[in-house]
XYZ file of C-alpha atoms in Angstrom:
668
model
C 50.344 13.429 -35.084
C 47.938 11.295 -37.203
C 46.477 12.727 -40.382
C 43.174 14.402 -39.636
C 39.992 14.016 -41.661
C 39.930 16.133 -44.802
C 36.320 17.346 -44.330
C 35.167 17.999 -40.770
C 31.498 19.052 -40.468
C 30.347 21.017 -37.420
C 28.478 19.225 -34.669
C 24.812 20.197 -34.319
C 23.190 20.951 -30.961
C 21.875 17.800 -29.196
C 23.300 15.554 -31.929
C 24.683 12.223 -30.690
C 28.359 11.387 -31.208
C 27.448 8.346 -33.341
C 25.301 10.587 -35.558
C 28.265 12.940 -36.038
C 30.471 9.997 -37.050
C 27.854 8.968 -39.635
C 28.085 12.414 -41.210
C 31.884 12.456 -40.887
C 32.102 9.149 -42.784
C 29.801 10.356 -45.540
C 31.720 13.631 -46.110
C 35.052 11.770 -46.246
C 33.730 9.029 -48.535
C 34.365 6.187 -46.112
C 32.242 3.912 -43.929
C 31.230 4.129 -40.328
C 32.955 0.796 -39.663
C 36.244 2.150 -41.042
C 36.111 5.192 -38.747
C 35.236 2.955 -35.813
C 38.251 0.730 -36.382
C 40.480 3.777 -36.692
C 39.507 5.333 -33.336
C 38.989 2.169 -31.236
C 40.933 1.631 -28.042
C 44.053 -0.465 -28.650
C 43.114 -3.101 -26.086
C 39.551 -3.612 -27.360
C 38.186 -5.444 -30.371
C 35.106 -3.347 -31.023
C 32.112 -4.838 -32.780
C 29.148 -3.066 -34.338
C 26.794 -4.506 -31.716
C 28.889 -2.908 -28.958
C 29.397 0.459 -30.615
C 26.427 2.050 -28.828
C 28.989 2.477 -26.030
C 30.399 5.480 -27.909
C 27.232 7.391 -26.964
C 26.786 5.834 -23.519
C 30.336 5.408 -22.237
C 32.773 6.751 -24.892
C 35.938 6.110 -22.866
C 35.124 2.391 -22.702
C 35.434 1.624 -26.422
C 36.924 4.522 -28.406
C 39.965 6.758 -28.112
C 38.433 10.197 -27.531
C 41.824 11.915 -27.559
C 42.625 10.457 -30.990
C 39.186 11.397 -32.334
C 39.730 14.934 -31.035
C 42.988 15.167 -32.987
C 41.517 13.674 -36.181
C 38.592 16.115 -36.203
C 40.509 19.132 -34.796
C 37.761 19.436 -32.215
C 37.930 19.935 -28.457
C 37.606 16.699 -26.497
C 35.042 18.203 -24.117
C 32.880 19.234 -27.077
C 32.839 15.648 -28.335
C 31.968 14.294 -24.895
C 29.121 16.785 -24.573
C 27.292 14.815 -27.282
C 27.298 11.591 -25.250
C 25.929 10.545 -21.851
C 29.187 11.705 -20.291
C 27.527 14.844 -18.737
C 25.316 12.533 -16.664
C 28.430 10.841 -15.321
C 29.906 14.242 -14.429
C 26.828 14.805 -12.271
C 27.362 11.875 -9.892
C 31.022 10.836 -10.150
C 33.899 12.630 -8.479
C 36.836 13.924 -10.512
C 39.111 11.145 -9.251
C 36.616 8.486 -10.360
C 36.242 10.035 -13.814
C 40.015 9.794 -14.304
C 39.702 5.987 -14.078
C 36.917 5.275 -16.613
C 37.029 1.531 -16.048
C 35.554 2.124 -12.563
C 32.709 4.278 -13.899
C 29.534 2.323 -14.670
C 26.546 3.380 -16.737
C 24.690 0.089 -16.357
C 21.805 1.901 -14.682
C 21.203 4.126 -17.692
C 20.180 1.131 -19.804
C 16.744 1.066 -18.169
C 16.120 4.603 -19.460
C 18.118 4.654 -22.712
C 17.325 2.599 -25.832
C 20.634 1.453 -27.304
C 19.105 -1.247 -29.538
C 16.818 0.704 -31.906
C 17.398 4.021 -33.654
C 14.666 6.666 -33.373
C 14.604 9.516 -35.878
C 12.647 12.541 -37.050
C 12.103 12.242 -40.835
C 12.473 15.991 -41.393
C 15.660 16.279 -39.295
C 16.999 13.338 -41.299
C 16.017 15.032 -44.555
C 17.414 18.465 -43.678
C 20.619 17.620 -41.771
C 20.918 13.805 -41.650
C 21.218 13.846 -37.832
C 20.056 11.666 -34.936
C 19.672 13.383 -31.563
C 20.793 11.835 -28.299
C 17.632 12.818 -26.403
C 15.425 10.856 -28.830
C 16.790 7.566 -27.487
C 15.433 8.056 -23.966
C 12.296 6.113 -23.062
C 8.988 8.007 -23.384
C 10.566 10.728 -25.566
C 8.593 10.320 -28.786
C 8.479 13.724 -30.468
C 10.714 16.209 -32.287
C 10.320 19.628 -30.702
C 11.573 21.424 -33.844
C 9.240 19.973 -36.493
C 6.331 19.015 -34.236
C 6.465 15.405 -35.466
C 6.255 12.032 -33.795
C 9.543 10.135 -33.894
C 9.819 6.936 -35.939
C 11.965 3.840 -35.695
C 10.692 1.840 -38.675
C 11.189 2.090 -42.418
C 8.173 3.563 -44.214
C 8.697 1.173 -47.121
C 9.212 -2.239 -45.492
C 8.266 -1.612 -41.859
C 11.582 -2.873 -40.436
C 12.904 -1.428 -37.150
C 16.250 0.346 -37.609
C 19.192 -0.824 -35.445
C 21.046 1.720 -33.330
C 24.279 1.441 -35.333
C 24.973 0.608 -38.973
C 26.677 1.803 -42.155
C 23.269 2.307 -43.774
C 22.559 5.247 -41.442
C 25.265 7.280 -43.221
C 22.767 7.870 -46.042
C 19.664 7.644 -43.854
C 18.577 4.422 -45.538
C 16.873 1.264 -44.291
C 19.178 -1.590 -43.256
C 16.910 -4.136 -45.024
C 15.451 -2.650 -48.214
C 18.117 0.102 -48.528
C 15.462 2.659 -49.456
C 15.517 6.140 -47.941
C 13.900 6.464 -44.505
C 12.311 9.737 -45.637
C 10.856 8.656 -48.975
C 7.091 9.125 -49.354
C 7.142 11.085 -46.106
C 3.780 11.306 -44.357
C 3.592 13.986 -41.674
C 2.423 12.578 -38.350
C 1.897 15.865 -36.552
C 1.663 15.983 -32.787
C -1.495 16.488 -30.875
C -1.281 18.694 -27.790
C 1.616 17.440 -25.663
C 0.937 16.445 -22.065
C 2.733 18.169 -19.196
C 4.533 14.891 -18.410
C 5.955 14.641 -21.947
C 7.203 18.237 -21.879
C 8.630 17.911 -18.353
C 10.464 14.667 -19.175
C 11.918 16.179 -22.367
C 13.125 19.266 -20.473
C 14.671 17.064 -17.770
C 16.776 15.042 -20.220
C 17.825 18.181 -22.119
C 18.922 19.842 -18.869
C 20.775 16.777 -17.584
C 22.636 16.353 -20.900
C 23.824 19.948 -20.823
C 25.378 20.034 -17.334
C 29.089 20.684 -16.994
C 29.549 20.186 -13.252
C 28.340 17.853 -10.457
C 24.697 17.901 -9.427
C 25.582 19.668 -6.196
C 28.416 20.769 -3.918
C 29.473 18.410 -1.147
C 28.364 19.040 2.447
C 29.608 17.980 5.901
C 32.830 16.562 4.431
C 30.936 13.808 2.631
C 31.778 12.481 -0.827
C 29.725 13.564 -3.840
C 27.580 10.444 -3.955
C 26.971 10.646 -0.188
C 25.864 14.275 -0.511
C 23.513 13.438 -3.397
C 22.010 10.596 -1.337
C 21.625 12.870 1.692
C 19.882 15.570 -0.349
C 17.434 13.109 -1.898
C 16.439 11.684 1.500
C 16.245 15.206 2.927
C 13.848 16.321 0.189
C 11.673 13.259 0.743
C 11.583 13.400 4.547
C 11.654 16.983 5.725
C 12.264 19.890 3.362
C 13.195 23.462 4.155
C 12.042 25.074 7.385
C 8.691 23.750 8.555
C 7.453 23.028 5.011
C 7.486 19.728 3.178
C 8.492 19.172 -0.402
C 5.605 17.832 -2.470
C 7.540 14.712 -3.470
C 6.040 11.249 -3.703
C 8.729 8.618 -4.059
C 7.751 5.199 -2.772
C 10.786 3.179 -3.910
C 11.544 1.792 -0.447
C 14.531 -0.291 -1.553
C 16.057 2.757 -3.277
C 15.779 4.772 -0.062
C 17.422 1.942 1.889
C 20.276 1.839 -0.653
C 20.806 5.604 -0.345
C 21.093 5.262 3.430
C 23.781 2.632 2.926
C 25.673 5.017 0.644
C 25.593 7.716 3.339
C 26.686 5.404 6.148
C 29.326 3.297 4.346
C 30.283 5.425 1.322
C 29.810 2.384 -0.875
C 27.731 1.917 -3.979
C 24.546 -0.116 -3.415
C 23.962 -3.484 -5.030
C 21.743 -1.842 -7.625
C 22.973 1.010 -9.825
C 23.425 4.306 -7.982
C 22.975 6.166 -11.268
C 19.604 4.457 -11.841
C 18.414 5.360 -8.324
C 19.276 9.045 -8.806
C 17.596 9.279 -12.220
C 14.476 7.484 -10.927
C 14.248 10.076 -8.175
C 14.500 13.030 -10.559
C 11.913 11.587 -12.954
C 9.441 10.521 -10.250
C 9.697 13.729 -8.217
C 10.006 16.075 -11.249
C 12.667 17.991 -9.375
C 14.580 20.524 -11.537
C 18.363 20.203 -11.317
C 18.724 23.845 -10.333
C 16.374 23.390 -7.385
C 18.249 20.265 -6.296
C 21.578 22.114 -6.517
C 20.310 24.952 -4.274
C 18.964 22.721 -1.493
C 20.973 22.845 1.740
C 20.582 19.924 4.128
C 20.148 20.913 7.764
C 22.706 19.793 10.326
C 19.928 18.262 12.438
C 18.881 15.977 9.588
C 22.492 15.001 8.891
C 23.047 14.130 12.568
C 20.179 11.621 12.520
C 22.294 9.272 10.392
C 25.245 9.190 12.774
C 23.739 9.185 16.277
C 25.247 6.538 18.529
C 22.399 6.299 21.025
C 19.058 7.527 19.799
C 17.457 6.947 23.203
C 19.496 9.825 24.699
C 17.676 12.332 22.493
C 14.128 11.134 22.986
C 11.729 13.920 23.809
C 8.458 13.778 25.611
C 5.684 13.086 23.139
C 2.707 15.400 23.106
C -0.050 14.816 20.591
C -0.395 17.639 18.089
C -3.139 18.544 15.666
C -4.212 16.621 12.586
C -2.762 18.054 9.363
C -5.327 16.919 6.793
C -6.950 19.830 4.876
C -10.373 18.225 5.348
C -10.059 18.147 9.166
C -8.684 21.697 9.248
C -11.607 22.820 7.052
C -14.120 21.266 9.468
C -12.207 22.653 12.476
C -11.845 19.117 13.854
C -8.067 18.797 13.802
C -7.546 18.428 17.573
C -9.162 15.024 18.108
C -6.008 12.927 18.645
C -6.283 9.528 20.354
C -3.354 7.294 21.336
C -3.013 3.956 19.575
C -2.665 0.789 21.626
C 0.271 -0.526 19.623
C 3.839 0.445 18.849
C 4.871 1.596 15.387
C 8.293 0.932 13.872
C 8.467 4.485 12.452
C 7.657 6.102 15.780
C 9.774 6.707 18.894
C 7.332 5.900 21.688
C 3.876 5.484 20.204
C 1.417 6.682 17.629
C -1.779 8.686 17.600
C -4.711 8.790 15.242
C -7.230 11.487 14.437
C -10.632 10.351 15.684
C -12.296 12.309 12.874
C -10.329 11.285 9.748
C -8.322 8.296 11.167
C -4.951 9.381 9.791
C -2.045 8.012 11.866
C 0.513 10.470 13.302
C 3.629 10.367 15.437
C 7.080 11.841 16.155
C 9.250 10.308 13.454
C 12.726 9.186 14.548
C 14.712 10.719 11.693
C 13.203 14.192 11.972
C 11.939 14.556 15.572
C 8.912 16.222 14.042
C 5.234 15.568 14.366
C 3.765 14.283 11.124
C 1.680 11.740 9.313
C 3.334 8.314 9.306
C 1.724 6.556 6.347
C 2.142 9.251 3.648
C -1.494 9.119 2.538
C -2.327 12.855 2.584
C -0.037 13.803 -0.306
C -1.266 10.813 -2.340
C -4.913 11.800 -1.859
C -4.174 15.391 -2.891
C -2.578 14.124 -6.124
C -5.510 11.790 -6.833
C -7.909 14.712 -6.346
C -6.110 16.675 -9.057
C -6.648 13.875 -11.588
C -10.260 13.327 -10.489
C -11.019 17.000 -11.141
C -9.631 16.455 -14.651
C -12.081 13.505 -14.916
C -9.310 10.904 -15.395
C -10.469 7.298 -15.394
C -9.273 4.975 -12.642
C -6.852 3.144 -14.943
C -5.398 6.438 -16.164
C -4.866 7.582 -12.565
C -2.904 4.339 -11.928
C -0.574 5.216 -14.822
C -0.065 8.809 -13.672
C 0.797 7.656 -10.134
C 3.480 5.253 -11.334
C 5.366 5.497 -8.029
C 2.446 3.945 -6.098
C 1.045 0.423 -6.293
C -2.489 -0.207 -7.539
C -3.582 -1.371 -4.102
C -2.220 1.802 -2.443
C -4.189 3.940 -4.898
C -7.334 1.826 -4.436
C -6.960 2.101 -0.680
C -6.654 5.894 -0.901
C -9.734 6.072 -3.158
C -11.731 3.941 -0.723
C -10.737 6.319 2.067
C -11.787 9.296 -0.088
C -15.178 7.730 -0.767
C -15.905 7.002 2.891
C -14.864 10.543 3.931
C -16.742 12.277 1.066
C -13.596 13.611 -0.611
C -14.436 12.458 -4.167
C -15.695 15.395 -6.330
C -19.444 15.218 -6.988
C -18.864 15.476 -10.749
C -16.647 12.364 -10.767
C -18.247 9.002 -11.621
C -17.024 6.627 -8.916
C -17.117 2.814 -8.945
C -17.725 2.975 -5.193
C -21.222 4.456 -5.591
C -22.613 1.028 -6.481
C -21.285 -0.563 -3.260
C -23.755 -1.033 -0.406
C -22.312 -0.878 3.116
C -23.433 -3.745 5.431
C -24.365 -3.254 9.055
C -21.329 -1.890 10.947
C -21.618 -4.497 13.739
C -21.413 -7.247 11.141
C -18.375 -5.571 9.543
C -16.550 -5.265 12.873
C -17.165 -8.956 13.623
C -15.858 -9.969 10.186
C -12.737 -7.824 10.529
C -12.189 -9.378 13.965
C -12.168 -12.780 12.292
C -9.724 -11.560 9.640
C -7.346 -10.005 12.187
C -7.307 -13.184 14.270
C -6.356 -15.176 11.184
C -3.740 -12.964 9.466
C -2.902 -10.069 11.808
C -3.091 -6.327 11.049
C -1.256 -6.109 7.702
C -3.705 -4.494 5.252
C -2.726 -6.587 2.221
C -3.039 -9.771 4.269
C -6.503 -8.682 5.402
C -7.503 -7.986 1.795
C -6.420 -11.430 0.551
C -8.141 -13.238 3.423
C -11.333 -11.186 2.985
C -11.497 -12.213 -0.670
C -11.045 -15.858 0.288
C -13.550 -15.911 3.167
C -16.164 -13.322 2.200
C -15.650 -12.828 -1.548
C -14.983 -9.079 -1.229
C -13.274 -7.484 -4.211
C -10.687 -4.745 -3.631
C -13.233 -1.881 -3.961
C -15.556 -3.426 -1.392
C -12.667 -4.189 0.960
C -11.270 -0.631 1.045
C -14.770 0.829 1.529
C -15.453 -1.494 4.452
C -11.950 -1.033 5.887
C -12.287 2.748 6.259
C -15.642 2.720 8.060
C -15.371 4.610 11.343
C -16.188 1.633 13.592
C -13.800 -0.702 11.744
C -10.926 1.808 11.900
C -11.536 2.432 15.596
C -11.324 -1.306 16.269
C -8.206 -1.820 14.100
C -6.275 1.182 15.453
C -6.927 0.047 19.041
C -5.989 -3.597 18.507
C -2.591 -4.583 19.956
C -0.086 -5.433 17.282
C 1.003 -8.646 19.015
C -2.003 -10.966 19.191
C -2.077 -14.101 21.316
C -2.127 -17.054 18.969
C -2.359 -20.805 19.436
C 0.942 -22.621 19.231
C 1.906 -24.054 15.865
C 1.949 -27.532 17.440
C -1.689 -27.260 18.547
C -2.778 -25.947 15.144
C -0.897 -28.749 13.370
C -2.375 -31.400 15.650
C -5.939 -30.173 15.020
C -5.351 -30.078 11.276
C -3.954 -33.593 11.154
C -6.862 -34.910 13.195
C -9.193 -33.461 10.565
C -7.233 -35.314 7.885
C -7.556 -38.597 9.735
C -11.318 -38.131 10.244
C -12.286 -37.326 6.699
C -10.048 -37.950 3.704
C -12.379 -36.001 1.363
C -12.189 -32.987 3.638
C -8.432 -33.444 3.737
C -8.317 -33.148 -0.050
C -10.390 -29.968 0.066
C -8.143 -28.213 2.585
C -4.804 -29.659 1.503
C -3.478 -26.184 0.777
C -3.346 -25.371 4.487
C -1.238 -28.339 5.491
C 1.920 -27.434 3.596
C 2.213 -24.174 5.520
C 3.051 -25.639 8.896
C 3.430 -29.400 8.573
C 6.696 -31.105 7.662
C 6.931 -34.220 5.499
C 8.158 -36.097 8.596
C 4.872 -35.468 10.422
C 2.911 -36.506 7.340
C 4.874 -39.761 7.268
C 4.284 -40.246 11.004
C 0.519 -39.952 10.518
C 0.646 -42.066 7.289
C -0.786 -39.165 5.318
C 2.001 -38.492 2.826
C 0.313 -40.427 -0.030
C -3.020 -38.754 0.608
C -1.354 -35.358 0.571
C 0.509 -36.030 -2.706
C -2.629 -37.351 -4.414
C -4.718 -34.416 -3.231
C -2.079 -31.973 -4.486
C -2.064 -33.628 -7.915
C -5.865 -33.576 -8.103
C -6.009 -29.952 -7.015
C -3.273 -28.999 -9.505
C -5.209 -30.635 -12.359
C -8.357 -28.874 -11.219
C -6.546 -25.522 -11.106
C -5.084 -26.026 -14.594
C -8.506 -26.875 -16.015
C -9.984 -23.748 -14.402
C -7.183 -21.659 -15.879
C -7.778 -23.156 -19.332
C -11.497 -22.402 -19.098
C -10.619 -18.798 -18.267
C -8.101 -18.707 -21.150
C -10.716 -19.915 -23.635
C -13.195 -17.339 -22.384
C -10.687 -14.463 -22.623
C -9.491 -15.625 -26.050
C -13.055 -15.641 -27.415
C -13.726 -12.175 -25.998
C -10.494 -10.730 -27.414
C -10.975 -12.311 -30.864
C -14.557 -11.040 -31.013
C -13.388 -7.563 -30.010
C -10.737 -7.545 -32.778
C -13.362 -8.702 -35.277
C -15.807 -5.976 -34.219
C -13.097 -3.342 -34.577
C -12.016 -4.863 -37.927
C -8.438 -5.248 -36.763
C -6.016 -7.882 -38.005
C -5.683 -10.673 -35.445
C -2.185 -11.839 -34.441
C -1.489 -14.934 -32.375
C 1.041 -13.087 -30.200
C -1.602 -10.495 -29.257
C -3.911 -13.289 -28.092
C -1.201 -14.871 -25.893
C -0.367 -11.485 -24.362
C -4.051 -10.920 -23.619
C -4.166 -14.299 -21.867
C -0.938 -13.529 -19.938
C 0.212 -17.002 -20.878
C 3.098 -18.196 -23.002
C 2.664 -20.236 -26.178
C 4.642 -23.099 -24.589
C 2.336 -23.296 -21.540
C -0.860 -23.302 -23.617
C 0.518 -25.837 -26.111
C 1.490 -28.184 -23.277
C -1.859 -27.904 -21.485
C -4.251 -27.603 -24.444
C -2.978 -28.174 -28.013
C -6.567 -27.822 -29.269
C -6.693 -24.232 -28.025
C -3.512 -23.454 -30.002
C -5.059 -24.972 -33.144
C -8.249 -22.960 -32.607
C -6.323 -19.687 -32.173
C -4.237 -20.396 -35.289
C -7.405 -21.053 -37.292
C -8.919 -17.781 -36.085
C -5.720 -15.959 -37.093
C -5.948 -17.460 -40.585
C -9.639 -16.488 -40.816
C -8.771 -12.956 -39.730
C -6.060 -12.676 -42.375
C -8.444 -13.915 -45.048
C -11.192 -11.508 -43.961
C -8.738 -8.605 -43.782
C -7.463 -9.453 -47.263
C -11.034 -9.527 -48.610
C -11.841 -6.232 -46.897
C -8.747 -4.564 -48.384
C -9.625 -5.992 -51.829
C -13.164 -4.626 -51.533
C -11.875 -1.186 -50.556
C -9.382 -1.209 -53.442
C -12.099 -2.182 -55.925
C -14.255 0.699 -54.699
C -11.239 2.957 -55.025
C -10.744 1.806 -58.643
C -14.432 2.432 -59.407
C -14.279 5.966 -58.002
C -11.045 6.751 -59.837
C -12.349 5.516 -63.224
C -15.571 7.484 -62.756
C -13.545 10.601 -61.941
C -11.312 10.109 -65.004
C -14.340 9.511 -67.229
C -16.118 12.641 -65.950
C -13.035 14.800 -66.557
C -12.149 13.359 -69.961
C -8.888 11.763 -68.822
C -7.541 8.847 -70.823
C -8.113 5.662 -68.835
C -5.273 3.150 -68.502
C -3.511 1.166 -65.776
C -0.679 3.680 -65.676
C -3.179 6.504 -65.264
C -4.912 4.530 -62.496
C -1.615 4.124 -60.646
C -0.923 7.845 -60.785
C -4.471 8.946 -59.932
C -5.316 6.417 -57.203
C -1.845 6.067 -55.674
C -1.523 2.294 -56.165
C 1.808 0.490 -56.248
C 2.788 -0.986 -59.619
C 2.705 -4.563 -58.376
C -0.833 -4.165 -56.991
C -2.572 -3.845 -60.355
C 0.119 -4.800 -62.866
C 0.769 -8.352 -61.697
C -1.404 -11.442 -61.516
C -3.928 -10.746 -58.780
C -7.665 -10.459 -58.310
C -7.447 -6.656 -58.233
C -5.438 -6.702 -61.483
C -8.076 -8.927 -63.130
C -10.805 -6.596 -61.908
C -8.993 -3.593 -63.438
C -8.551 -5.458 -66.745
C -12.266 -6.253 -66.833
C -13.233 -2.615 -66.261
C -10.696 -1.304 -68.784
C -11.971 -3.741 -71.437
C -15.485 -2.418 -70.911
C -14.213 1.158 -71.299
């Protein structure tokens, strides 16, 4: 048996394994690197950059059994301070016995293994780093009520996840203590989301068994997939779970897991964690859910047509229709829906679409808009701005949220106290709207996003105008009764007409060149002797587009720089490029003068900031000297440093502030 460590400190609750090894090294007067080399797996050459694996996947890089012997500590206790409990939740016992087949790639999108976050007071009192602090969006210490930090107070450098310097809690650059000159950054009131996310990670790191028991003879990962889809689709009894989870690809991957018992192309672990975070489902609730046999059978039916039932339209389920006692006005739609068995219905009062869904055989809303509107209403009653609502509803796209808000405006669901951007929109004559939507449908079909893009191109409608017009009663009636398959002209006829236009008028051809590349091959262009015209028009249009983009870049850059100047903030070139959503390389290639102008503005900003700081420091010196004079304190540079809190180099060296202090002291 190898010689164990002479001093073996106790592990602290929630402390990461790497943090414990820092303390172990310090107590035994060695380095973290030396301990790492001692406990590494024989077949691995472990490097410092890879050592974050000891917290994420300890079996991959270090010998846990050997570490257990060296510290006289139970192996399970050591593993409890890593991400191993998360693996216990989704992997079967047989898989855990072969660690090389266990992947934690998916956890990297939630766990920061590059930078080390810390609480200054926890570092001062116990020299520990907690595992939960490394998860994204966890930015507070629940014990000391402080915001977490990742930079040195002295030099501002970000601290790497692993390093010998962390043994003493010192900066990896300047080697000064990370807790020196500690300034308390106390928390404001925490949001419910911050508290919920913190509780979720704490609960998931403390589990000692799988997320749930297996059902129907399925494997563990199949059962987890089945439960997630069950909670999204149906729920218990006749009630639905209030879960919004719009990751369509994730749902498709879970179905593949159930049917083939294979991991999806993306990380199964990442899919499961995304579900828990998005739905805010407690682990205990998830563990207690029992999937119904009927729901399970829907995944393994050989012939779904044998179980079709006669469809009878039921009532509308929206709270606003029920409130107005108008929930029985169901009309059949004149088109088939891929989510429905035989057809769909819509409520003639609120225009929500319903049907008997294949997977559940239950009557329900097909598009999932009711639950989204109810969530938006909650935030509107809290007077959240539109942009803040987007952030809160992270599982939904901006267009989906805008569409729901447009629906709410048309149906008078927005609270009267809420300031809405839709109030400024004037609704045109409904006959005109119906005609315009007819034009749009004939051009792009019934897909809402396609209609929106075409409406912007043809009529100049922005997204707010579009969703308001879309949900007008007459427009919805026309759309919901339009057959999904429209009769269209053949592609040959459309191509022939387009090419004839090119031959007639070359200037017009240049103007509409964008349309030709959609359905016309280069062979046809050659046949009609139009290939040169097409290439030239593309080049001209590209140059025109680039110039328009540069004009917009210059405009945005001026606005952003003026805003920074008004707020007296230091201007950085990188901030300007991010504001423009353009890379430095692209701008330099297209407009070197713009780069030179931005650089000059950055230099001007630095100079102005330096002058502003100098002015503030001079005023600070004046106030301090006046205070010292009034209280009979001997005036000197050393006294100024102590009284005003300056650094030695600020007024002791050769600088304008130092000269100013000398001038005042000579007068005294």
